[in-house]
Amino acid sequence: MEKLHYEQLGETLYKETLDNGLKVYILPRQENNKTFSIFTTNYGSIDDQFTPMNEEEVVKVPDGIAHFLEHKLFEDEEGDVFDTFSRRGAQTNAFTSFTRTAYLFSSTSGVKDNVKTLIDFVQKPYFTKESVAKEQGIIEQEIRMYEDDADWRLFFGLIAALYEKSTVRVDIAGTVSSIQDITKDMLYQCYETFYHPSNMVLFIVGPVDADEMLTLVKENQAGKTFKEQGEITRIYGDEPATSYKKEDTLHMNVQTPKVLLGYKEANDDYPLEGLSYELAMQMLLDIMFGPSSEAYEEMYREGIIDSSFSTDFTMERSFGFSAIGGDTKDPDALVKKMRETIRSYKQKALSEEEMAITKKRKIGSFMKQLNSSEFIATQFTRYEMNDDDLFEVVPKLEALTLGDLEKVLQRHFVDDQSSIMKVLPK
Amino acid sequence: MAEVETFQVGSMNVHFQPSKKYKTTTFVLQIKAPLEKGSVAASRALLMQVLQAGTDAFPSRRAIRKHLDSLYGASFGGDVSKKGEQHFLTFFMEVPHEKFLQQEDEPLVKKALSFLTSALFEPVRENGTFKESIVNEEKQALKSKIKNIADDKVRYANGRLIEEMCKDETYGIHPYGSYDEVDALTAQDLENAYESLLSNDQFDLFITGPGKVGELTPVLNERKASFKSRAVETSTSVNGSTNNGREVIEHQDLQQAKLHLGFRVPYTASDAEYATVLVANGIFGAFPHSKLFVNVREKESLAYYAASRYEPYKGLIFAMAGIGFEQFEKATKIMTEQLDALKAGDFTEDELTTTKLMIKNQILEQVDTARGNIDLLYQNILTGRERSVEERVSEIDAVTREDVIRVSKAIELDTVYLLTGKEERA
């Protein structure tokens, strides 16, 4: 077992890759009551075209299948895994993103049993025709719930405007009609392809003993057999460099209009490696549009933004995009102001002072985030799957130069790669 | 966990709890007054906005943000809420501890606390009054906050239920006041609200983090003379059902109906029955093993979410589910039947034990976060019942099946609120 000590952060992390390829990370935090554990596969909603394990032909599966699979893993012959966790006073949940599916629990007692249950239920698929049909009704209501959520529709509307071919443009849960096409055989096919231990990471954080936990996980895995698995072939589609639609509008039952301006990455030829690029993008968005920026103050004073105004940068396997905006009484005025701000930053030099204060702020925010066990486990896993290290955030941030920021600014914010998405009152 | 040290600074109570769990220090300043009819809530809500918009030393939102940046991106914010018939203004601040920062040796908590108190006592003024431009901007911001509540359908439906249910009670008042009340506020109203706050409200400051109390007392003592309020007692009236299950149906353009049921329970967190209500509500709908989730979602596939929540200061229970338009009667029937089952003692030993374990786990997890822990400490003050974490856990353990039946029998359906679509979907 590898021991990684992070002096400045006061954290010690234990790591081991098991014989079957599963990566296990344990972060003891003796001061806490709670243990949080998350078991993640590197498989999400965008992985809808692939070569199934031990087959030759590429298949295309219905939209929303990764999310459907997530729901169905909670059920086995004996019933619902929710019950097993509940009987030990543990909370459990799961989520599906574009590129990952994660299963988790938190508890303050019975931790060893809960870790075993977490691994076992994820590694034991059980799908029947009846249980698939039952889930369709529940997921239909989940989809309807999101259809009434204007911020959700705004965000996904932006992605669908930016991307033409990539499956990132499809809702993670699929549509009410696409989920009707899902069968139990398709679920098994996806499961066999993407839930091999070598495609997964287990993270445990809490008042635990690292040796004891690792032994438990090793013994559990030694009792199971998995077929050898090679690289997974995934097909993402040929996404053009330019945005699909320059602008799109959705009319909904809302009081206040909403708008987002977004830019997509034209290719994956990044000038900095993953974590550094992401940090540089976050810094740029913060400098131009954060609450201490000149633009923010002006827009707030003019009354064209409120506290919902925010920026976001998403970068995952095969895609990356920014999103800037929020609720506004005047979407056009806000878009104009956002574009002008970006244009003026692209024309002038960034200042050392601006960069220094932004770094300071980001380091502080990172410390706040590290209070949360959920944040550490979820984000560490995400970075690990992108070959990065969460605990390198501070040094990577400190190493960024004005030249780096300048390069990222000029590369990312290109008009041809941008779209505007509006949600307007009916 | 370390003991809480409580002392007075002028009329303010300070509660300090050292903790090694966190990399940051968290401050929560609670300001309590009675919830009142008329425009009192509106004027206090606007005051809270204005107090965050500038101080003598940092006279704009942007100047404040820049100062916070220099404190490593310290968070600072405010919130307005109600618990029972009491109105709260809450200031919140969080700052990293310097031992986790390479280039910092001065205690950041001092600067943070000194800023926090200045926001309260030294708002930016012009000609002896609040600055007109700030008041106008913040009025606009508050009005848009109120207006935007309607865009979150679940939140809107819950707010409308409370409004309908408690229309003749003080609790029916929204903590922000209404749009029109805010619109009509004058500079004098704001002055009056500020003066009343300083002379009448009850102040409790909670601090938790890795530092020492000695770093904070000098900053607080400088402000001693300013905390001169005479705290007034507040009380909440706990009523039985006044509406006897009245149905209120509202139509909007929607994809999913939001069904909200409001119940009365004659016990609050001040009562000995508090733990029993938590258990009864737990069996009813607070968890994934609860009757609502199992029967509405798992058995009938009617909803994605189906849950209940207890308001422990007024004695209300809210049950909610997102359903198809045509399922209103069926879902209402199933939901009310779950409560009837509780009253009839129709729940297993397993449901009772599991619920107790889940609640105990929830309490232990809650105290792992600074905000969660502070919420429990403040509840002790508001209810006048000093419950340690251990006592909370043993109170739950002591709840019997008979207790649950007895308390459930006292729960009455008050109002059924449905937010549904404009027409039936085929």
PDB file of N, CA, C and O in Angstrom, chain B residues 60-80:
ATOM      1  N   SER B  60     -18.606  49.460  -1.049  1.00  0.00           N
ATOM      2  CA  SER B  60     -19.452  48.893  -2.095  1.00  0.00           C
ATOM      3  C   SER B  60     -19.331  47.374  -2.018  1.00  0.00           C
ATOM      4  O   SER B  60     -18.436  46.845  -1.363  1.00  0.00           O
ATOM      5  N   ARG B  61     -20.232  46.687  -2.732  1.00  0.00           N
ATOM      6  CA  ARG B  61     -20.140  45.220  -2.769  1.00  0.00           C
ATOM      7  C   ARG B  61     -18.775  44.787  -3.309  1.00  0.00           C
ATOM      8  O   ARG B  61     -18.176  43.830  -2.833  1.00  0.00           O
ATOM      9  N   ARG B  62     -18.307  45.500  -4.311  1.00  0.00           N
ATOM     10  CA  ARG B  62     -17.030  45.122  -4.914  1.00  0.00           C
ATOM     11  C   ARG B  62     -15.867  45.354  -3.951  1.00  0.00           C
ATOM     12  O   ARG B  62     -14.962  44.527  -3.850  1.00  0.00           O
ATOM     13  N   ALA B  63     -15.910  46.477  -3.217  1.00  0.00           N
ATOM     14  CA  ALA B  63     -14.847  46.759  -2.258  1.00  0.00           C
ATOM     15  C   ALA B  63     -14.832  45.674  -1.178  1.00  0.00           C
ATOM     16  O   ALA B  63     -13.763  45.222  -0.745  1.00  0.00           O
ATOM     17  N   ILE B  64     -16.024  45.225  -0.778  1.00  0.00           N
ATOM     18  CA  ILE B  64     -16.105  44.144   0.212  1.00  0.00           C
ATOM     19  C   ILE B  64     -15.482  42.874  -0.362  1.00  0.00           C
ATOM     20  O   ILE B  64     -14.655  42.225   0.272  1.00  0.00           O
ATOM     21  N   ARG B  65     -15.855  42.541  -1.598  1.00  0.00           N
ATOM     22  CA  ARG B  65     -15.322  41.316  -2.227  1.00  0.00           C
ATOM     23  C   ARG B  65     -13.804  41.360  -2.311  1.00  0.00           C
ATOM     24  O   ARG B  65     -13.127  40.364  -2.085  1.00  0.00           O
ATOM     25  N   LYS B  66     -13.259  42.534  -2.641  1.00  0.00           N
ATOM     26  CA  LYS B  66     -11.802  42.632  -2.764  1.00  0.00           C
ATOM     27  C   LYS B  66     -11.137  42.425  -1.405  1.00  0.00           C
ATOM     28  O   LYS B  66     -10.080  41.799  -1.309  1.00  0.00           O
ATOM     29  N   HIS B  67     -11.787  42.960  -0.372  1.00  0.00           N
ATOM     30  CA  HIS B  67     -11.250  42.751   0.972  1.00  0.00           C
ATOM     31  C   HIS B  67     -11.290  41.260   1.321  1.00  0.00           C
ATOM     32  O   HIS B  67     -10.329  40.700   1.850  1.00  0.00           O
ATOM     33  N   LEU B  68     -12.411  40.613   1.002  1.00  0.00           N
ATOM     34  CA  LEU B  68     -12.541  39.177   1.287  1.00  0.00           C
ATOM     35  C   LEU B  68     -11.508  38.363   0.500  1.00  0.00           C
ATOM     36  O   LEU B  68     -10.953  37.394   1.012  1.00  0.00           O
ATOM     37  N   ASP B  69     -11.242  38.792  -0.733  1.00  0.00           N
ATOM     38  CA  ASP B  69     -10.195  38.129  -1.528  1.00  0.00           C
ATOM     39  C   ASP B  69      -8.862  38.166  -0.792  1.00  0.00           C
ATOM     40  O   ASP B  69      -8.115  37.195  -0.784  1.00  0.00           O
ATOM     41  N   SER B  70      -8.570  39.311  -0.187  1.00  0.00           N
ATOM     42  CA  SER B  70      -7.288  39.445   0.507  1.00  0.00           C
ATOM     43  C   SER B  70      -7.258  38.543   1.742  1.00  0.00           C
ATOM     44  O   SER B  70      -6.192  38.224   2.253  1.00  0.00           O
ATOM     45  N   LEU B  71      -8.428  38.121   2.230  1.00  0.00           N
ATOM     46  CA  LEU B  71      -8.497  37.149   3.328  1.00  0.00           C
ATOM     47  C   LEU B  71      -8.656  35.737   2.740  1.00  0.00           C
ATOM     48  O   LEU B  71      -9.423  34.928   3.237  1.00  0.00           O
ATOM     49  N   TYR B  72      -7.970  35.457   1.667  1.00  0.00           N
ATOM     50  CA  TYR B  72      -8.020  34.145   1.000  1.00  0.00           C
ATOM     51  C   TYR B  72      -9.438  33.732   0.640  1.00  0.00           C
ATOM     52  O   TYR B  72      -9.893  32.633   0.985  1.00  0.00           O
ATOM     53  N   GLY B  73     -10.120  34.615  -0.008  1.00  0.00           N
ATOM     54  CA  GLY B  73     -11.453  34.267  -0.489  1.00  0.00           C
ATOM     55  C   GLY B  73     -12.416  33.884   0.614  1.00  0.00           C
ATOM     56  O   GLY B  73     -13.213  32.962   0.459  1.00  0.00           O
ATOM     57  N   ALA B  74     -12.331  34.605   1.759  1.00  0.00           N
ATOM     58  CA  ALA B  74     -13.284  34.335   2.841  1.00  0.00           C
ATOM     59  C   ALA B  74     -14.705  34.472   2.310  1.00  0.00           C
ATOM     60  O   ALA B  74     -14.991  35.334   1.491  1.00  0.00           O
ATOM     61  N   SER B  75     -15.611  33.608   2.778  1.00  0.00           N
ATOM     62  CA  SER B  75     -17.017  33.752   2.383  1.00  0.00           C
ATOM     63  C   SER B  75     -17.688  34.701   3.349  1.00  0.00           C
ATOM     64  O   SER B  75     -17.390  34.719   4.539  1.00  0.00           O
ATOM     65  N   PHE B  76     -18.615  35.457   2.830  1.00  0.00           N
ATOM     66  CA  PHE B  76     -19.416  36.341   3.666  1.00  0.00           C
ATOM     67  C   PHE B  76     -20.780  36.447   3.014  1.00  0.00           C
ATOM     68  O   PHE B  76     -20.879  36.626   1.798  1.00  0.00           O
ATOM     69  N   GLY B  77     -21.832  36.292   3.807  1.00  0.00           N
ATOM     70  CA  GLY B  77     -23.158  36.399   3.215  1.00  0.00           C
ATOM     71  C   GLY B  77     -24.213  36.535   4.281  1.00  0.00           C
ATOM     72  O   GLY B  77     -23.918  36.464   5.479  1.00  0.00           O
ATOM     73  N   GLY B  78     -25.414  36.752   3.829  1.00  0.00           N
ATOM     74  CA  GLY B  78     -26.513  36.916   4.765  1.00  0.00           C
ATOM     75  C   GLY B  78     -27.733  36.207   4.277  1.00  0.00           C
ATOM     76  O   GLY B  78     -27.882  35.923   3.090  1.00  0.00           O
ATOM     77  N   ASP B  79     -28.618  35.893   5.217  1.00  0.00           N
ATOM     78  CA  ASP B  79     -29.823  35.168   4.864  1.00  0.00           C
ATOM     79  C   ASP B  79     -30.951  35.641   5.776  1.00  0.00           C
ATOM     80  O   ASP B  79     -30.707  36.088   6.888  1.00  0.00           O
ATOM     81  N   VAL B  80     -32.163  35.564   5.259  1.00  0.00           N
ATOM     82  CA  VAL B  80     -33.334  35.949   6.053  1.00  0.00           C
ATOM     83  C   VAL B  80     -34.253  34.743   6.098  1.00  0.00           C
ATOM     84  O   VAL B  80     -34.521  34.136   5.067  1.00  0.00           O
TER      85      VAL B  80
END
